[in-house]
């Protein structure tokens, strides 16, 4: 207890907020990949004051109460000794400076809302509910690190194909004669139609495999 007790708040580097967006893809776009433009609205550092929040980019005045530290120290004497506590300065809100002549463009906020178009690269094999992270494309803060943009993927249903992992499922209708005697039929795939020989004696619900006509593996393991 001899030297007293001091409580301090550690300042960390400011970071902008993350933002989210959604991209709708056709089935084939998800299979083969594509480029998409995403419209977002985010807060950016004001161009006129450069984030100082003062008119014409002037520097704000140092807070007279805390002397620019953003903290106020109070000392209390007790029978056990002196206790020193540190609290956030009420005059400047912990910023260490006071805006006396606010920037008219951002109204003293240091940031403005802007609409941007961001180019997003969609990798081949992406599926619904996937989330892509674009580092540094989120909101900005003065003298800090911008946040990230998280793009949520939604794949529209296909009229013929269904997806199961990296495999594509297709229900192919054939008649009784084709099933009993066999036949050569045209099968639609994402790569275009291919000819397939239906074996004689094929049963309803029987499944056949066409190699490498499925979805590319995002981890590089080949197509389904």
Short mmCIF file of C-alpha atoms in Angstrom, two decimals:
data_model
loop_
_atom_site.label_atom_id
_atom_site.label_comp_id
_atom_site.label_asym_id
_atom_site.label_seq_id
_atom_site.Cartn_x
_atom_site.Cartn_y
_atom_site.Cartn_z
CA UNK A 1 0.00 0.00 0.00
CA UNK A 2 2.98 2.32 0.42
CA UNK A 3 3.16 3.68 -3.14
CA UNK A 4 -0.56 3.88 -3.81
CA UNK A 5 -2.57 2.12 -6.55
CA UNK A 6 -2.89 3.39 -10.13
CA UNK A 7 -5.40 2.16 -12.71
CA UNK A 8 -4.67 3.01 -16.37
CA UNK A 9 -6.56 2.39 -19.60
CA UNK A 10 -4.40 1.04 -22.41
CA UNK A 11 -5.05 2.75 -25.74
CA UNK A 12 -5.35 0.54 -28.78
CA UNK A 13 -5.19 1.33 -32.49
CA UNK A 14 -8.60 2.35 -33.82
CA UNK A 15 -10.19 0.00 -36.34
CA UNK A 16 -13.09 0.62 -38.68
CA UNK A 17 -16.26 -1.45 -38.52
CA UNK A 18 -16.76 -4.50 -40.73
CA UNK A 19 -19.57 -4.39 -43.29
CA UNK A 20 -21.50 -7.12 -45.11
CA UNK A 21 -22.97 -7.62 -48.58
CA UNK A 22 -24.72 -10.43 -50.47
CA UNK A 23 -24.02 -11.69 -54.01
CA UNK A 24 -26.49 -13.81 -56.01
CA UNK A 25 -24.95 -16.33 -58.42
CA UNK A 26 -26.33 -18.58 -61.13
CA UNK A 27 -25.55 -22.29 -60.71
CA UNK A 28 -22.93 -22.21 -63.49
CA UNK A 29 -21.27 -19.09 -62.06
CA UNK A 30 -20.76 -20.90 -58.77
CA UNK A 31 -19.31 -23.93 -60.57
CA UNK A 32 -16.83 -22.15 -62.81
CA UNK A 33 -16.23 -18.90 -60.90
CA UNK A 34 -16.80 -15.34 -62.05
CA UNK A 35 -16.23 -11.65 -61.35
CA UNK A 36 -18.97 -9.62 -59.66
CA UNK A 37 -19.43 -5.97 -58.76
CA UNK A 38 -20.85 -5.29 -55.31
CA UNK A 39 -22.46 -1.99 -54.32
CA UNK A 40 -21.66 -1.00 -50.73
CA UNK A 41 -22.10 2.05 -48.52
CA UNK A 42 -19.36 2.74 -46.00
CA UNK A 43 -17.92 5.51 -43.85
CA UNK A 44 -14.68 6.99 -45.21
CA UNK A 45 -12.28 9.61 -43.89
CA UNK A 46 -13.41 13.09 -44.90
CA UNK A 47 -11.34 14.48 -47.80
CA UNK A 48 -11.67 18.11 -46.64
CA UNK A 49 -10.49 17.76 -43.06
CA UNK A 50 -8.54 14.48 -43.48
CA UNK A 51 -10.14 13.13 -40.34
CA UNK A 52 -9.14 15.99 -38.01
CA UNK A 53 -12.83 17.06 -37.83
CA UNK A 54 -11.72 20.71 -37.98
CA UNK A 55 -12.39 23.20 -40.80
CA UNK A 56 -9.78 23.03 -43.61
CA UNK A 57 -7.95 20.24 -41.83
CA UNK A 58 -6.77 22.35 -38.91
CA UNK A 59 -5.58 20.53 -35.84
CA UNK A 60 -7.99 20.47 -32.90
CA UNK A 61 -7.02 22.09 -29.62
CA UNK A 62 -5.47 20.05 -26.85
CA UNK A 63 -7.93 19.47 -24.04
CA UNK A 64 -7.21 21.89 -21.19
CA UNK A 65 -8.60 19.51 -18.59
CA UNK A 66 -6.50 16.39 -19.28
CA UNK A 67 -3.66 18.03 -21.19
CA UNK A 68 -4.12 15.77 -24.19
CA UNK A 69 -3.90 12.45 -22.34
CA UNK A 70 -7.62 11.75 -22.48
CA UNK A 71 -7.48 10.69 -18.83
CA UNK A 72 -7.94 12.42 -15.51
CA UNK A 73 -6.09 11.21 -12.43
CA UNK A 74 -7.60 11.57 -8.98
CA UNK A 75 -5.77 11.00 -5.72
CA UNK A 76 -7.56 9.97 -2.55
CA UNK A 77 -5.96 9.86 0.86
CA UNK A 78 -7.08 7.18 3.29
CA UNK A 79 -5.77 5.65 6.48
CA UNK A 80 -4.16 2.99 4.30
CA UNK A 81 -2.33 5.50 2.16
CA UNK A 82 -2.93 7.29 -1.14
CA UNK A 83 -4.97 5.73 -3.93
CA UNK A 84 -4.68 7.08 -7.47
CA UNK A 85 -7.48 6.31 -9.94
CA UNK A 86 -7.61 7.16 -13.64
CA UNK A 87 -10.88 7.96 -15.43
CA UNK A 88 -11.80 9.08 -18.94
CA UNK A 89 -11.80 12.84 -19.34
CA UNK A 90 -15.38 14.13 -19.58
CA UNK A 91 -14.39 17.32 -21.37
CA UNK A 92 -12.95 15.59 -24.47
CA UNK A 93 -14.48 12.13 -24.12
CA UNK A 94 -11.05 10.52 -23.85
CA UNK A 95 -9.78 11.83 -27.20
CA UNK A 96 -7.30 14.31 -25.74
CA UNK A 97 -8.43 17.20 -27.95
CA UNK A 98 -11.48 19.39 -28.47
CA UNK A 99 -13.05 20.32 -31.83
CA UNK A 100 -13.78 24.06 -31.68
CA UNK A 101 -14.43 24.80 -35.39
CA UNK A 102 -16.07 21.69 -36.96
CA UNK A 103 -15.52 20.80 -40.62
CA UNK A 104 -18.68 21.79 -42.56
CA UNK A 105 -18.39 18.80 -44.91
CA UNK A 106 -18.49 16.04 -42.30
CA UNK A 107 -20.03 18.25 -39.58
CA UNK A 108 -17.15 17.57 -37.25
CA UNK A 109 -17.40 13.80 -37.45
CA UNK A 110 -14.20 13.21 -39.45
CA UNK A 111 -15.97 10.72 -41.73
CA UNK A 112 -18.57 10.80 -44.48
CA UNK A 113 -20.82 8.11 -45.95
CA UNK A 114 -20.02 7.11 -49.53
CA UNK A 115 -21.35 4.54 -51.98
CA UNK A 116 -18.69 2.41 -53.65
CA UNK A 117 -18.50 -0.39 -56.20
CA UNK A 118 -16.15 -3.21 -55.20
CA UNK A 119 -14.92 -5.90 -57.61
CA UNK A 120 -15.24 -9.39 -56.12
CA UNK A 121 -13.51 -12.47 -57.51
CA UNK A 122 -15.67 -15.58 -57.08
CA UNK A 123 -13.57 -18.76 -57.05
CA UNK A 124 -14.74 -21.84 -58.96
CA UNK A 125 -16.58 -24.27 -56.73
CA UNK A 126 -18.03 -21.80 -54.25
CA UNK A 127 -21.37 -22.80 -52.72
CA UNK A 128 -24.32 -21.11 -51.02
CA UNK A 129 -23.70 -19.81 -47.49
CA UNK A 130 -20.01 -19.31 -48.24
CA UNK A 131 -18.51 -16.05 -46.97
CA UNK A 132 -15.68 -14.20 -48.71
CA UNK A 133 -13.54 -11.73 -46.77
CA UNK A 134 -12.13 -8.65 -48.50
CA UNK A 135 -9.56 -7.16 -46.15
CA UNK A 136 -9.52 -3.38 -45.81
CA UNK A 137 -12.76 -2.82 -47.74
CA UNK A 138 -14.82 -2.00 -44.64
CA UNK A 139 -15.33 1.33 -42.92
CA UNK A 140 -12.42 3.71 -42.36
CA UNK A 141 -11.36 5.59 -39.24
CA UNK A 142 -8.88 8.50 -38.96
CA UNK A 143 -5.37 7.30 -38.08
CA UNK A 144 -6.61 3.72 -37.86
CA UNK A 145 -7.06 0.48 -39.74
CA UNK A 146 -10.05 -0.02 -42.06
CA UNK A 147 -12.43 -2.88 -41.37
CA UNK A 148 -13.22 -5.79 -43.68
CA UNK A 149 -15.99 -6.49 -46.16
CA UNK A 150 -17.71 -9.87 -45.80
CA UNK A 151 -19.54 -11.06 -48.91
CA UNK A 152 -22.21 -13.72 -48.41
CA UNK A 153 -22.78 -16.04 -51.38
CA UNK A 154 -26.25 -17.14 -52.49
CA UNK A 155 -26.57 -19.58 -55.40
CA UNK A 156 -29.87 -19.65 -57.27
CA UNK A 157 -31.49 -23.09 -57.75
CA UNK A 158 -31.06 -24.77 -61.16
CA UNK A 159 -33.99 -26.26 -63.05
CA UNK A 160 -32.12 -29.52 -63.76
CA UNK A 161 -29.13 -29.85 -61.47
CA UNK A 162 -28.81 -30.32 -57.73
CA UNK A 163 -25.56 -30.07 -55.83
CA UNK A 164 -24.19 -32.48 -53.24
CA UNK A 165 -20.80 -31.24 -52.10
CA UNK A 166 -18.67 -31.19 -55.24
CA UNK A 167 -20.97 -33.62 -57.06
CA UNK A 168 -23.89 -32.68 -59.32
CA UNK A 169 -27.04 -34.79 -59.36
CA UNK A 170 -29.40 -35.09 -62.33
CA UNK A 171 -32.67 -37.02 -62.69
CA UNK A 172 -32.78 -38.40 -66.24
CA UNK A 173 -36.17 -39.71 -67.43
CA UNK A 174 -36.14 -42.68 -69.85
CA UNK A 175 -38.93 -44.96 -71.02
CA UNK A 176 -39.43 -48.65 -70.29
CA UNK A 177 -38.03 -49.79 -73.64
CA UNK A 178 -34.83 -47.77 -73.18
CA UNK A 179 -34.39 -49.19 -69.68
CA UNK A 180 -34.99 -52.77 -70.78
CA UNK A 181 -33.03 -52.85 -74.04
CA UNK A 182 -30.53 -50.06 -73.42
CA UNK A 183 -30.02 -46.93 -75.51
CA UNK A 184 -27.66 -44.04 -76.23
CA UNK A 185 -29.09 -40.84 -74.75
CA UNK A 186 -27.99 -37.22 -74.48
CA UNK A 187 -27.23 -36.13 -70.92
CA UNK A 188 -27.07 -32.40 -70.02
CA UNK A 189 -24.06 -31.31 -67.97
CA UNK A 190 -22.60 -27.95 -66.92
CA UNK A 191 -20.00 -28.46 -69.67
CA UNK A 192 -22.65 -29.10 -72.33
CA UNK A 193 -24.54 -32.22 -73.46
CA UNK A 194 -22.71 -35.56 -73.63
CA UNK A 195 -23.76 -38.96 -75.06
CA UNK A 196 -24.22 -41.76 -72.55
CA UNK A 197 -24.96 -45.45 -73.18
CA UNK A 198 -27.74 -46.66 -70.92
CA UNK A 199 -27.06 -50.38 -70.19
CA UNK A 200 -29.77 -52.90 -70.92
CA UNK A 201 -31.75 -53.85 -67.82
CA UNK A 202 -31.33 -50.50 -66.11
CA UNK A 203 -33.57 -50.14 -63.04
CA UNK A 204 -35.47 -47.07 -61.88
CA UNK A 205 -33.40 -45.05 -59.42
CA UNK A 206 -30.10 -46.58 -60.58
CA UNK A 207 -27.22 -44.15 -60.47
CA UNK A 208 -24.44 -43.72 -63.03
CA UNK A 209 -21.31 -41.58 -62.79
CA UNK A 210 -19.82 -39.20 -65.36
CA UNK A 211 -16.28 -38.43 -64.24
CA UNK A 212 -15.08 -34.82 -63.92
CA UNK A 213 -18.45 -33.31 -64.82
CA UNK A 214 -19.09 -32.01 -61.33
CA UNK A 215 -17.90 -28.99 -59.33
CA UNK A 216 -14.21 -28.03 -58.95
CA UNK A 217 -12.82 -28.56 -55.46
CA UNK A 218 -11.93 -25.25 -53.79
CA UNK A 219 -8.92 -26.98 -52.18
CA UNK A 220 -7.61 -28.21 -55.54
CA UNK A 221 -8.75 -31.82 -55.34
CA UNK A 222 -10.20 -32.01 -58.83
CA UNK A 223 -13.81 -31.95 -59.98
CA UNK A 224 -16.66 -34.07 -58.70
#
